[in-house]
Amino acid sequence: MGKSDTRLTFTQNFISGGIAGVFSRTFTSPLDVVKILAQVGTADTKQGFLKSFSNIYQKEGLKAFWKGNGVACVRLFPYNAVQFATFHWLKNALADANGKLGALSAAFSGAMGGVFAAVSTYPLDMIKTRLTIQKEHGGAKLYDGIADALVKVARQEGVGALYKGLLTTVIGVIPFAGGTFMAYEILNPIWGKENL
């Protein structure tokens, strides 16, 4: 093991990553709601991107743009926390004697952080999607929150239903998280920033 990055402890990385995820998710929630409703093909999104915002607002009010945000934040805090903490831990384990992390080691560390985060929080991601689109099924509310949705899906469809789409997510997160952290580690010295 090489020189360790001691700027932040494992716990500080965990908490910082979690807070960053909650903030960014809440800020971008309206875009995510419109995206999900467009993917499902709702009537509110058939007139285009900008008109979707107006249609959703007129139909459900401002609150509609944060549908599923609670569960998304409940998921994103541990997701980002696990991702950043895992990356930091692997970075310290794989760094050379000078504390530097090569491109492939950075990609591996980032990818593993992303995989651990995705697997550990996936049921909440699936529930977020269900909560976001639930009124699109004939206008009826199917779930009364996060816990109700988790229990109903597990009882009605089996526990495995909470992991529908996990493999696709893991396949996508490997290059995404790996590439993100690799680029970060490569660009830090280029910008003249100390890597430790």
mmCIF file of the C-alpha atoms, coordinates in Angstrom:
data_MODEL
# 
_entry.id   MODEL 
# 
loop_
_atom_site.group_PDB 
_atom_site.id 
_atom_site.type_symbol 
_atom_site.label_atom_id 
_atom_site.label_alt_id 
_atom_site.label_comp_id 
_atom_site.label_asym_id 
_atom_site.label_entity_id 
_atom_site.label_seq_id 
_atom_site.pdbx_PDB_ins_code 
_atom_site.Cartn_x 
_atom_site.Cartn_y 
_atom_site.Cartn_z 
_atom_site.occupancy 
_atom_site.B_iso_or_equiv 
_atom_site.pdbx_formal_charge 
_atom_site.auth_seq_id 
_atom_site.auth_comp_id 
_atom_site.auth_asym_id 
_atom_site.auth_atom_id 
_atom_site.pdbx_PDB_model_num 
ATOM 1   C CA . MET A 1 1   ? 0.000   0.000   0.000   1.00 0.00 ? 1   MET A CA 1 
ATOM 2   C CA . GLY A 1 2   ? 1.260   3.449   -0.896  1.00 0.00 ? 2   GLY A CA 1 
ATOM 3   C CA . LYS A 1 3   ? 0.813   6.834   0.657   1.00 0.00 ? 3   LYS A CA 1 
ATOM 4   C CA . SER A 1 4   ? -2.751  7.421   1.838   1.00 0.00 ? 4   SER A CA 1 
ATOM 5   C CA . ASP A 1 5   ? -5.003  10.358  1.083   1.00 0.00 ? 5   ASP A CA 1 
ATOM 6   C CA . THR A 1 6   ? -5.682  11.655  4.595   1.00 0.00 ? 6   THR A CA 1 
ATOM 7   C CA . ARG A 1 7   ? -7.571  14.849  3.746   1.00 0.00 ? 7   ARG A CA 1 
ATOM 8   C CA . LEU A 1 8   ? -10.875 13.199  4.678   1.00 0.00 ? 8   LEU A CA 1 
ATOM 9   C CA . THR A 1 9   ? -11.557 10.171  6.821   1.00 0.00 ? 9   THR A CA 1 
ATOM 10  C CA . PHE A 1 10  ? -13.667 7.267   5.577   1.00 0.00 ? 10  PHE A CA 1 
ATOM 11  C CA . THR A 1 11  ? -16.600 8.633   7.604   1.00 0.00 ? 11  THR A CA 1 
ATOM 12  C CA . GLN A 1 12  ? -16.155 12.158  6.235   1.00 0.00 ? 12  GLN A CA 1 
ATOM 13  C CA . ASN A 1 13  ? -16.059 10.785  2.683   1.00 0.00 ? 13  ASN A CA 1 
ATOM 14  C CA . PHE A 1 14  ? -19.184 8.740   3.434   1.00 0.00 ? 14  PHE A CA 1 
ATOM 15  C CA . ILE A 1 15  ? -21.130 11.730  4.800   1.00 0.00 ? 15  ILE A CA 1 
ATOM 16  C CA . SER A 1 16  ? -19.875 14.205  2.169   1.00 0.00 ? 16  SER A CA 1 
ATOM 17  C CA . GLY A 1 17  ? -20.800 11.885  -0.668  1.00 0.00 ? 17  GLY A CA 1 
ATOM 18  C CA . GLY A 1 18  ? -24.244 11.320  0.805   1.00 0.00 ? 18  GLY A CA 1 
ATOM 19  C CA . ILE A 1 19  ? -24.997 15.013  1.267   1.00 0.00 ? 19  ILE A CA 1 
ATOM 20  C CA . ALA A 1 20  ? -23.785 15.808  -2.256  1.00 0.00 ? 20  ALA A CA 1 
ATOM 21  C CA . GLY A 1 21  ? -26.131 13.181  -3.676  1.00 0.00 ? 21  GLY A CA 1 
ATOM 22  C CA . VAL A 1 22  ? -29.178 14.455  -1.774  1.00 0.00 ? 22  VAL A CA 1 
ATOM 23  C CA . PHE A 1 23  ? -28.518 18.059  -2.816  1.00 0.00 ? 23  PHE A CA 1 
ATOM 24  C CA . SER A 1 24  ? -27.969 17.285  -6.493  1.00 0.00 ? 24  SER A CA 1 
ATOM 25  C CA . ARG A 1 25  ? -31.000 14.962  -6.663  1.00 0.00 ? 25  ARG A CA 1 
ATOM 26  C CA . THR A 1 26  ? -33.349 17.487  -5.071  1.00 0.00 ? 26  THR A CA 1 
ATOM 27  C CA . PHE A 1 27  ? -32.117 20.238  -7.368  1.00 0.00 ? 27  PHE A CA 1 
ATOM 28  C CA . THR A 1 28  ? -32.624 18.131  -10.527 1.00 0.00 ? 28  THR A CA 1 
ATOM 29  C CA . SER A 1 29  ? -35.836 16.359  -9.462  1.00 0.00 ? 29  SER A CA 1 
ATOM 30  C CA . PRO A 1 30  ? -38.121 18.253  -11.882 1.00 0.00 ? 30  PRO A CA 1 
ATOM 31  C CA . LEU A 1 31  ? -35.994 17.089  -14.811 1.00 0.00 ? 31  LEU A CA 1 
ATOM 32  C CA . ASP A 1 32  ? -36.074 13.501  -13.573 1.00 0.00 ? 32  ASP A CA 1 
ATOM 33  C CA . VAL A 1 33  ? -39.868 13.539  -13.157 1.00 0.00 ? 33  VAL A CA 1 
ATOM 34  C CA . VAL A 1 34  ? -40.373 14.847  -16.701 1.00 0.00 ? 34  VAL A CA 1 
ATOM 35  C CA . LYS A 1 35  ? -37.866 12.280  -18.039 1.00 0.00 ? 35  LYS A CA 1 
ATOM 36  C CA . ILE A 1 36  ? -39.570 9.354   -16.321 1.00 0.00 ? 36  ILE A CA 1 
ATOM 37  C CA . LEU A 1 37  ? -43.048 10.439  -17.421 1.00 0.00 ? 37  LEU A CA 1 
ATOM 38  C CA . ALA A 1 38  ? -41.775 10.892  -20.999 1.00 0.00 ? 38  ALA A CA 1 
ATOM 39  C CA . GLN A 1 39  ? -40.195 7.416   -20.910 1.00 0.00 ? 39  GLN A CA 1 
ATOM 40  C CA . VAL A 1 40  ? -43.515 5.938   -19.805 1.00 0.00 ? 40  VAL A CA 1 
ATOM 41  C CA . GLY A 1 41  ? -45.282 7.936   -22.521 1.00 0.00 ? 41  GLY A CA 1 
ATOM 42  C CA . THR A 1 42  ? -47.814 9.929   -20.500 1.00 0.00 ? 42  THR A CA 1 
ATOM 43  C CA . ALA A 1 43  ? -50.209 12.395  -22.118 1.00 0.00 ? 43  ALA A CA 1 
ATOM 44  C CA . ASP A 1 44  ? -48.561 15.237  -20.183 1.00 0.00 ? 44  ASP A CA 1 
ATOM 45  C CA . THR A 1 45  ? -45.296 14.774  -22.082 1.00 0.00 ? 45  THR A CA 1 
ATOM 46  C CA . LYS A 1 46  ? -46.576 14.250  -25.631 1.00 0.00 ? 46  LYS A CA 1 
ATOM 47  C CA . GLN A 1 47  ? -46.365 17.959  -26.560 1.00 0.00 ? 47  GLN A CA 1 
ATOM 48  C CA . GLY A 1 48  ? -42.636 18.233  -25.978 1.00 0.00 ? 48  GLY A CA 1 
ATOM 49  C CA . PHE A 1 49  ? -40.131 18.903  -23.234 1.00 0.00 ? 49  PHE A CA 1 
ATOM 50  C CA . LEU A 1 50  ? -41.037 22.478  -22.242 1.00 0.00 ? 50  LEU A CA 1 
ATOM 51  C CA . LYS A 1 51  ? -44.803 21.985  -22.523 1.00 0.00 ? 51  LYS A CA 1 
ATOM 52  C CA . SER A 1 52  ? -44.436 18.939  -20.222 1.00 0.00 ? 52  SER A CA 1 
ATOM 53  C CA . PHE A 1 53  ? -43.521 21.207  -17.308 1.00 0.00 ? 53  PHE A CA 1 
ATOM 54  C CA . SER A 1 54  ? -46.603 23.352  -17.864 1.00 0.00 ? 54  SER A CA 1 
ATOM 55  C CA . ASN A 1 55  ? -48.906 20.344  -18.273 1.00 0.00 ? 55  ASN A CA 1 
ATOM 56  C CA . ILE A 1 56  ? -47.630 18.647  -15.127 1.00 0.00 ? 56  ILE A CA 1 
ATOM 57  C CA . TYR A 1 57  ? -47.859 21.875  -13.124 1.00 0.00 ? 57  TYR A CA 1 
ATOM 58  C CA . GLN A 1 58  ? -51.443 22.539  -14.268 1.00 0.00 ? 58  GLN A CA 1 
ATOM 59  C CA . LYS A 1 59  ? -52.523 18.972  -13.550 1.00 0.00 ? 59  LYS A CA 1 
ATOM 60  C CA . GLU A 1 60  ? -50.771 18.340  -10.208 1.00 0.00 ? 60  GLU A CA 1 
ATOM 61  C CA . GLY A 1 61  ? -49.170 21.579  -9.032  1.00 0.00 ? 61  GLY A CA 1 
ATOM 62  C CA . LEU A 1 62  ? -45.585 22.407  -8.080  1.00 0.00 ? 62  LEU A CA 1 
ATOM 63  C CA . LYS A 1 63  ? -45.360 19.436  -5.710  1.00 0.00 ? 63  LYS A CA 1 
ATOM 64  C CA . ALA A 1 64  ? -45.549 17.061  -8.696  1.00 0.00 ? 64  ALA A CA 1 
ATOM 65  C CA . PHE A 1 65  ? -41.980 17.911  -9.703  1.00 0.00 ? 65  PHE A CA 1 
ATOM 66  C CA . TRP A 1 66  ? -40.683 16.288  -6.535  1.00 0.00 ? 66  TRP A CA 1 
ATOM 67  C CA . LYS A 1 67  ? -42.685 13.039  -6.814  1.00 0.00 ? 67  LYS A CA 1 
ATOM 68  C CA . GLY A 1 68  ? -40.380 10.268  -5.719  1.00 0.00 ? 68  GLY A CA 1 
ATOM 69  C CA . ASN A 1 69  ? -37.737 12.712  -4.460  1.00 0.00 ? 69  ASN A CA 1 
ATOM 70  C CA . GLY A 1 70  ? -38.021 11.501  -0.867  1.00 0.00 ? 70  GLY A CA 1 
ATOM 71  C CA . VAL A 1 71  ? -37.227 7.913   -1.788  1.00 0.00 ? 71  VAL A CA 1 
ATOM 72  C CA . ALA A 1 72  ? -34.604 9.107   -4.273  1.00 0.00 ? 72  ALA A CA 1 
ATOM 73  C CA . CYS A 1 73  ? -32.844 11.003  -1.466  1.00 0.00 ? 73  CYS A CA 1 
ATOM 74  C CA . VAL A 1 74  ? -33.203 8.039   0.878   1.00 0.00 ? 74  VAL A CA 1 
ATOM 75  C CA . ARG A 1 75  ? -31.480 6.018   -1.873  1.00 0.00 ? 75  ARG A CA 1 
ATOM 76  C CA . LEU A 1 76  ? -28.947 8.618   -3.006  1.00 0.00 ? 76  LEU A CA 1 
ATOM 77  C CA . PHE A 1 77  ? -27.506 9.378   0.405   1.00 0.00 ? 77  PHE A CA 1 
ATOM 78  C CA . PRO A 1 78  ? -26.302 5.795   0.906   1.00 0.00 ? 78  PRO A CA 1 
ATOM 79  C CA . TYR A 1 79  ? -25.578 5.387   -2.839  1.00 0.00 ? 79  TYR A CA 1 
ATOM 80  C CA . ASN A 1 80  ? -23.178 8.324   -2.997  1.00 0.00 ? 80  ASN A CA 1 
ATOM 81  C CA . ALA A 1 81  ? -21.860 7.597   0.478   1.00 0.00 ? 81  ALA A CA 1 
ATOM 82  C CA . VAL A 1 82  ? -20.996 3.999   -0.457  1.00 0.00 ? 82  VAL A CA 1 
ATOM 83  C CA . GLN A 1 83  ? -19.620 5.026   -3.862  1.00 0.00 ? 83  GLN A CA 1 
ATOM 84  C CA . PHE A 1 84  ? -17.282 7.736   -2.548  1.00 0.00 ? 84  PHE A CA 1 
ATOM 85  C CA . ALA A 1 85  ? -16.223 5.814   0.556   1.00 0.00 ? 85  ALA A CA 1 
ATOM 86  C CA . THR A 1 86  ? -15.476 2.664   -1.494  1.00 0.00 ? 86  THR A CA 1 
ATOM 87  C CA . PHE A 1 87  ? -13.521 4.673   -4.057  1.00 0.00 ? 87  PHE A CA 1 
ATOM 88  C CA . HIS A 1 88  ? -11.522 6.398   -1.307  1.00 0.00 ? 88  HIS A CA 1 
ATOM 89  C CA . TRP A 1 89  ? -10.779 3.100   0.444   1.00 0.00 ? 89  TRP A CA 1 
ATOM 90  C CA . LEU A 1 90  ? -9.684  1.370   -2.790  1.00 0.00 ? 90  LEU A CA 1 
ATOM 91  C CA . LYS A 1 91  ? -7.699  4.429   -3.847  1.00 0.00 ? 91  LYS A CA 1 
ATOM 92  C CA . ASN A 1 92  ? -5.692  4.254   -0.640  1.00 0.00 ? 92  ASN A CA 1 
ATOM 93  C CA . ALA A 1 93  ? -5.234  0.490   -1.021  1.00 0.00 ? 93  ALA A CA 1 
ATOM 94  C CA . LEU A 1 94  ? -4.090  0.696   -4.668  1.00 0.00 ? 94  LEU A CA 1 
ATOM 95  C CA . ALA A 1 95  ? -2.052  3.922   -4.671  1.00 0.00 ? 95  ALA A CA 1 
ATOM 96  C CA . ASP A 1 96  ? 1.665   3.761   -5.378  1.00 0.00 ? 96  ASP A CA 1 
ATOM 97  C CA . ALA A 1 97  ? 4.372   4.765   -2.889  1.00 0.00 ? 97  ALA A CA 1 
ATOM 98  C CA . ASN A 1 98  ? 3.770   8.442   -3.760  1.00 0.00 ? 98  ASN A CA 1 
ATOM 99  C CA . GLY A 1 99  ? 0.032   8.152   -3.208  1.00 0.00 ? 99  GLY A CA 1 
ATOM 100 C CA . LYS A 1 100 ? -0.721  8.316   -6.930  1.00 0.00 ? 100 LYS A CA 1 
ATOM 101 C CA . LEU A 1 101 ? -3.391  6.199   -8.559  1.00 0.00 ? 101 LEU A CA 1 
ATOM 102 C CA . GLY A 1 102 ? -2.931  5.049   -12.146 1.00 0.00 ? 102 GLY A CA 1 
ATOM 103 C CA . ALA A 1 103 ? -5.726  5.402   -14.680 1.00 0.00 ? 103 ALA A CA 1 
ATOM 104 C CA . LEU A 1 104 ? -6.734  1.723   -14.593 1.00 0.00 ? 104 LEU A CA 1 
ATOM 105 C CA . SER A 1 105 ? -6.672  1.580   -10.807 1.00 0.00 ? 105 SER A CA 1 
ATOM 106 C CA . ALA A 1 106 ? -8.784  4.752   -10.676 1.00 0.00 ? 106 ALA A CA 1 
ATOM 107 C CA . ALA A 1 107 ? -11.255 3.237   -13.165 1.00 0.00 ? 107 ALA A CA 1 
ATOM 108 C CA . PHE A 1 108 ? -11.399 -0.004  -11.173 1.00 0.00 ? 108 PHE A CA 1 
ATOM 109 C CA . SER A 1 109 ? -11.864 1.845   -7.864  1.00 0.00 ? 109 SER A CA 1 
ATOM 110 C CA . GLY A 1 110 ? -14.598 4.054   -9.304  1.00 0.00 ? 110 GLY A CA 1 
ATOM 111 C CA . ALA A 1 111 ? -16.352 1.143   -10.992 1.00 0.00 ? 111 ALA A CA 1 
ATOM 112 C CA . MET A 1 112 ? -16.352 -0.927  -7.801  1.00 0.00 ? 112 MET A CA 1 
ATOM 113 C CA . GLY A 1 113 ? -17.644 2.044   -5.835  1.00 0.00 ? 113 GLY A CA 1 
ATOM 114 C CA . GLY A 1 114 ? -20.461 2.369   -8.349  1.00 0.00 ? 114 GLY A CA 1 
ATOM 115 C CA . VAL A 1 115 ? -21.258 -1.355  -8.334  1.00 0.00 ? 115 VAL A CA 1 
ATOM 116 C CA . PHE A 1 116 ? -21.340 -1.602  -4.525  1.00 0.00 ? 116 PHE A CA 1 
ATOM 117 C CA . ALA A 1 117 ? -23.518 1.514   -4.368  1.00 0.00 ? 117 ALA A CA 1 
ATOM 118 C CA . ALA A 1 118 ? -25.942 0.300   -7.050  1.00 0.00 ? 118 ALA A CA 1 
ATOM 119 C CA . VAL A 1 119 ? -26.383 -3.174  -5.579  1.00 0.00 ? 119 VAL A CA 1 
ATOM 120 C CA . SER A 1 120 ? -26.854 -1.881  -2.029  1.00 0.00 ? 120 SER A CA 1 
ATOM 121 C CA . THR A 1 121 ? -29.523 0.689   -2.942  1.00 0.00 ? 121 THR A CA 1 
ATOM 122 C CA . TYR A 1 122 ? -31.252 -0.746  -6.007  1.00 0.00 ? 122 TYR A CA 1 
ATOM 123 C CA . PRO A 1 123 ? -34.621 -1.595  -4.408  1.00 0.00 ? 123 PRO A CA 1 
ATOM 124 C CA . LEU A 1 124 ? -35.041 2.078   -3.514  1.00 0.00 ? 124 LEU A CA 1 
ATOM 125 C CA . ASP A 1 125 ? -34.327 3.104   -7.116  1.00 0.00 ? 125 ASP A CA 1 
ATOM 126 C CA . MET A 1 126 ? -37.030 0.761   -8.365  1.00 0.00 ? 126 MET A CA 1 
ATOM 127 C CA . ILE A 1 127 ? -39.473 2.077   -5.744  1.00 0.00 ? 127 ILE A CA 1 
ATOM 128 C CA . LYS A 1 128 ? -38.655 5.686   -6.760  1.00 0.00 ? 128 LYS A CA 1 
ATOM 129 C CA . THR A 1 129 ? -39.740 4.893   -10.305 1.00 0.00 ? 129 THR A CA 1 
ATOM 130 C CA . ARG A 1 130 ? -42.930 3.191   -9.122  1.00 0.00 ? 130 ARG A CA 1 
ATOM 131 C CA . LEU A 1 131 ? -43.825 6.162   -6.902  1.00 0.00 ? 131 LEU A CA 1 
ATOM 132 C CA . THR A 1 132 ? -43.127 8.644   -9.700  1.00 0.00 ? 132 THR A CA 1 
ATOM 133 C CA . ILE A 1 133 ? -45.423 6.953   -12.234 1.00 0.00 ? 133 ILE A CA 1 
ATOM 134 C CA . GLN A 1 134 ? -48.092 5.524   -9.924  1.00 0.00 ? 134 GLN A CA 1 
ATOM 135 C CA . LYS A 1 135 ? -50.832 8.027   -10.851 1.00 0.00 ? 135 LYS A CA 1 
ATOM 136 C CA . GLU A 1 136 ? -50.340 7.179   -14.508 1.00 0.00 ? 136 GLU A CA 1 
ATOM 137 C CA . HIS A 1 137 ? -52.146 3.860   -13.938 1.00 0.00 ? 137 HIS A CA 1 
ATOM 138 C CA . GLY A 1 138 ? -55.679 5.190   -14.334 1.00 0.00 ? 138 GLY A CA 1 
ATOM 139 C CA . GLY A 1 139 ? -55.184 7.995   -11.830 1.00 0.00 ? 139 GLY A CA 1 
ATOM 140 C CA . ALA A 1 140 ? -55.285 5.686   -8.812  1.00 0.00 ? 140 ALA A CA 1 
ATOM 141 C CA . LYS A 1 141 ? -52.600 5.949   -6.168  1.00 0.00 ? 141 LYS A CA 1 
ATOM 142 C CA . LEU A 1 142 ? -51.099 2.491   -5.798  1.00 0.00 ? 142 LEU A CA 1 
ATOM 143 C CA . TYR A 1 143 ? -48.691 3.130   -2.926  1.00 0.00 ? 143 TYR A CA 1 
ATOM 144 C CA . ASP A 1 144 ? -48.792 5.232   0.242   1.00 0.00 ? 144 ASP A CA 1 
ATOM 145 C CA . GLY A 1 145 ? -45.084 5.977   0.439   1.00 0.00 ? 145 GLY A CA 1 
ATOM 146 C CA . ILE A 1 146 ? -41.744 4.199   0.460   1.00 0.00 ? 146 ILE A CA 1 
ATOM 147 C CA . ALA A 1 147 ? -42.430 1.503   3.060   1.00 0.00 ? 147 ALA A CA 1 
ATOM 148 C CA . ASP A 1 148 ? -45.857 0.688   1.618   1.00 0.00 ? 148 ASP A CA 1 
ATOM 149 C CA . ALA A 1 149 ? -44.420 0.367   -1.876  1.00 0.00 ? 149 ALA A CA 1 
ATOM 150 C CA . LEU A 1 150 ? -41.561 -1.873  -0.710  1.00 0.00 ? 150 LEU A CA 1 
ATOM 151 C CA . VAL A 1 151 ? -43.950 -4.178  1.158   1.00 0.00 ? 151 VAL A CA 1 
ATOM 152 C CA . LYS A 1 152 ? -46.572 -4.299  -1.622  1.00 0.00 ? 152 LYS A CA 1 
ATOM 153 C CA . VAL A 1 153 ? -44.041 -5.029  -4.370  1.00 0.00 ? 153 VAL A CA 1 
ATOM 154 C CA . ALA A 1 154 ? -42.343 -7.731  -2.297  1.00 0.00 ? 154 ALA A CA 1 
ATOM 155 C CA . ARG A 1 155 ? -45.672 -9.374  -1.355  1.00 0.00 ? 155 ARG A CA 1 
ATOM 156 C CA . GLN A 1 156 ? -47.400 -9.099  -4.728  1.00 0.00 ? 156 GLN A CA 1 
ATOM 157 C CA . GLU A 1 157 ? -44.447 -9.711  -7.054  1.00 0.00 ? 157 GLU A CA 1 
ATOM 158 C CA . GLY A 1 158 ? -41.830 -11.344 -4.835  1.00 0.00 ? 158 GLY A CA 1 
ATOM 159 C CA . VAL A 1 159 ? -38.634 -9.926  -3.374  1.00 0.00 ? 159 VAL A CA 1 
ATOM 160 C CA . GLY A 1 160 ? -36.856 -10.470 -6.696  1.00 0.00 ? 160 GLY A CA 1 
ATOM 161 C CA . ALA A 1 161 ? -39.067 -7.763  -8.229  1.00 0.00 ? 161 ALA A CA 1 
ATOM 162 C CA . LEU A 1 162 ? -37.198 -5.203  -6.148  1.00 0.00 ? 162 LEU A CA 1 
ATOM 163 C CA . TYR A 1 163 ? -34.126 -6.002  -8.263  1.00 0.00 ? 163 TYR A CA 1 
ATOM 164 C CA . LYS A 1 164 ? -35.717 -5.877  -11.737 1.00 0.00 ? 164 LYS A CA 1 
ATOM 165 C CA . GLY A 1 165 ? -33.213 -4.199  -14.040 1.00 0.00 ? 165 GLY A CA 1 
ATOM 166 C CA . LEU A 1 166 ? -30.258 -4.498  -11.641 1.00 0.00 ? 166 LEU A CA 1 
ATOM 167 C CA . LEU A 1 167 ? -27.971 -6.228  -14.147 1.00 0.00 ? 167 LEU A CA 1 
ATOM 168 C CA . THR A 1 168 ? -28.530 -3.474  -16.708 1.00 0.00 ? 168 THR A CA 1 
ATOM 169 C CA . THR A 1 169 ? -27.804 -0.865  -14.049 1.00 0.00 ? 169 THR A CA 1 
ATOM 170 C CA . VAL A 1 170 ? -24.577 -2.604  -12.984 1.00 0.00 ? 170 VAL A CA 1 
ATOM 171 C CA . ILE A 1 171 ? -23.435 -2.939  -16.601 1.00 0.00 ? 171 ILE A CA 1 
ATOM 172 C CA . GLY A 1 172 ? -24.046 0.792   -17.073 1.00 0.00 ? 172 GLY A CA 1 
ATOM 173 C CA . VAL A 1 173 ? -22.504 1.933   -13.805 1.00 0.00 ? 173 VAL A CA 1 
ATOM 174 C CA . ILE A 1 174 ? -19.162 0.187   -14.425 1.00 0.00 ? 174 ILE A CA 1 
ATOM 175 C CA . PRO A 1 175 ? -18.053 2.415   -17.325 1.00 0.00 ? 175 PRO A CA 1 
ATOM 176 C CA . PHE A 1 176 ? -19.880 5.463   -15.983 1.00 0.00 ? 176 PHE A CA 1 
ATOM 177 C CA . ALA A 1 177 ? -18.458 5.466   -12.444 1.00 0.00 ? 177 ALA A CA 1 
ATOM 178 C CA . GLY A 1 178 ? -15.131 4.026   -13.570 1.00 0.00 ? 178 GLY A CA 1 
ATOM 179 C CA . GLY A 1 179 ? -14.773 6.680   -16.260 1.00 0.00 ? 179 GLY A CA 1 
ATOM 180 C CA . THR A 1 180 ? -15.835 9.485   -13.935 1.00 0.00 ? 180 THR A CA 1 
ATOM 181 C CA . PHE A 1 181 ? -13.291 8.669   -11.245 1.00 0.00 ? 181 PHE A CA 1 
ATOM 182 C CA . MET A 1 182 ? -10.567 7.872   -13.784 1.00 0.00 ? 182 MET A CA 1 
ATOM 183 C CA . ALA A 1 183 ? -11.084 11.247  -15.477 1.00 0.00 ? 183 ALA A CA 1 
ATOM 184 C CA . TYR A 1 184 ? -10.992 12.964  -12.087 1.00 0.00 ? 184 TYR A CA 1 
ATOM 185 C CA . GLU A 1 185 ? -7.699  11.309  -11.157 1.00 0.00 ? 185 GLU A CA 1 
ATOM 186 C CA . ILE A 1 186 ? -6.162  12.084  -14.577 1.00 0.00 ? 186 ILE A CA 1 
ATOM 187 C CA . LEU A 1 187 ? -7.324  15.714  -14.668 1.00 0.00 ? 187 LEU A CA 1 
ATOM 188 C CA . ASN A 1 188 ? -6.283  16.635  -11.122 1.00 0.00 ? 188 ASN A CA 1 
ATOM 189 C CA . PRO A 1 189 ? -2.535  16.809  -11.935 1.00 0.00 ? 189 PRO A CA 1 
ATOM 190 C CA . ILE A 1 190 ? -3.213  18.479  -15.299 1.00 0.00 ? 190 ILE A CA 1 
ATOM 191 C CA . TRP A 1 191 ? -4.946  21.347  -13.517 1.00 0.00 ? 191 TRP A CA 1 
ATOM 192 C CA . GLY A 1 192 ? -2.040  21.553  -11.090 1.00 0.00 ? 192 GLY A CA 1 
ATOM 193 C CA . LYS A 1 193 ? -4.040  20.306  -8.146  1.00 0.00 ? 193 LYS A CA 1 
ATOM 194 C CA . GLU A 1 194 ? -2.414  18.053  -5.597  1.00 0.00 ? 194 GLU A CA 1 
ATOM 195 C CA . ASN A 1 195 ? -3.931  14.584  -5.736  1.00 0.00 ? 195 ASN A CA 1 
ATOM 196 C CA . LEU A 1 196 ? -3.513  14.058  -2.017  1.00 0.00 ? 196 LEU A CA 1 
# 
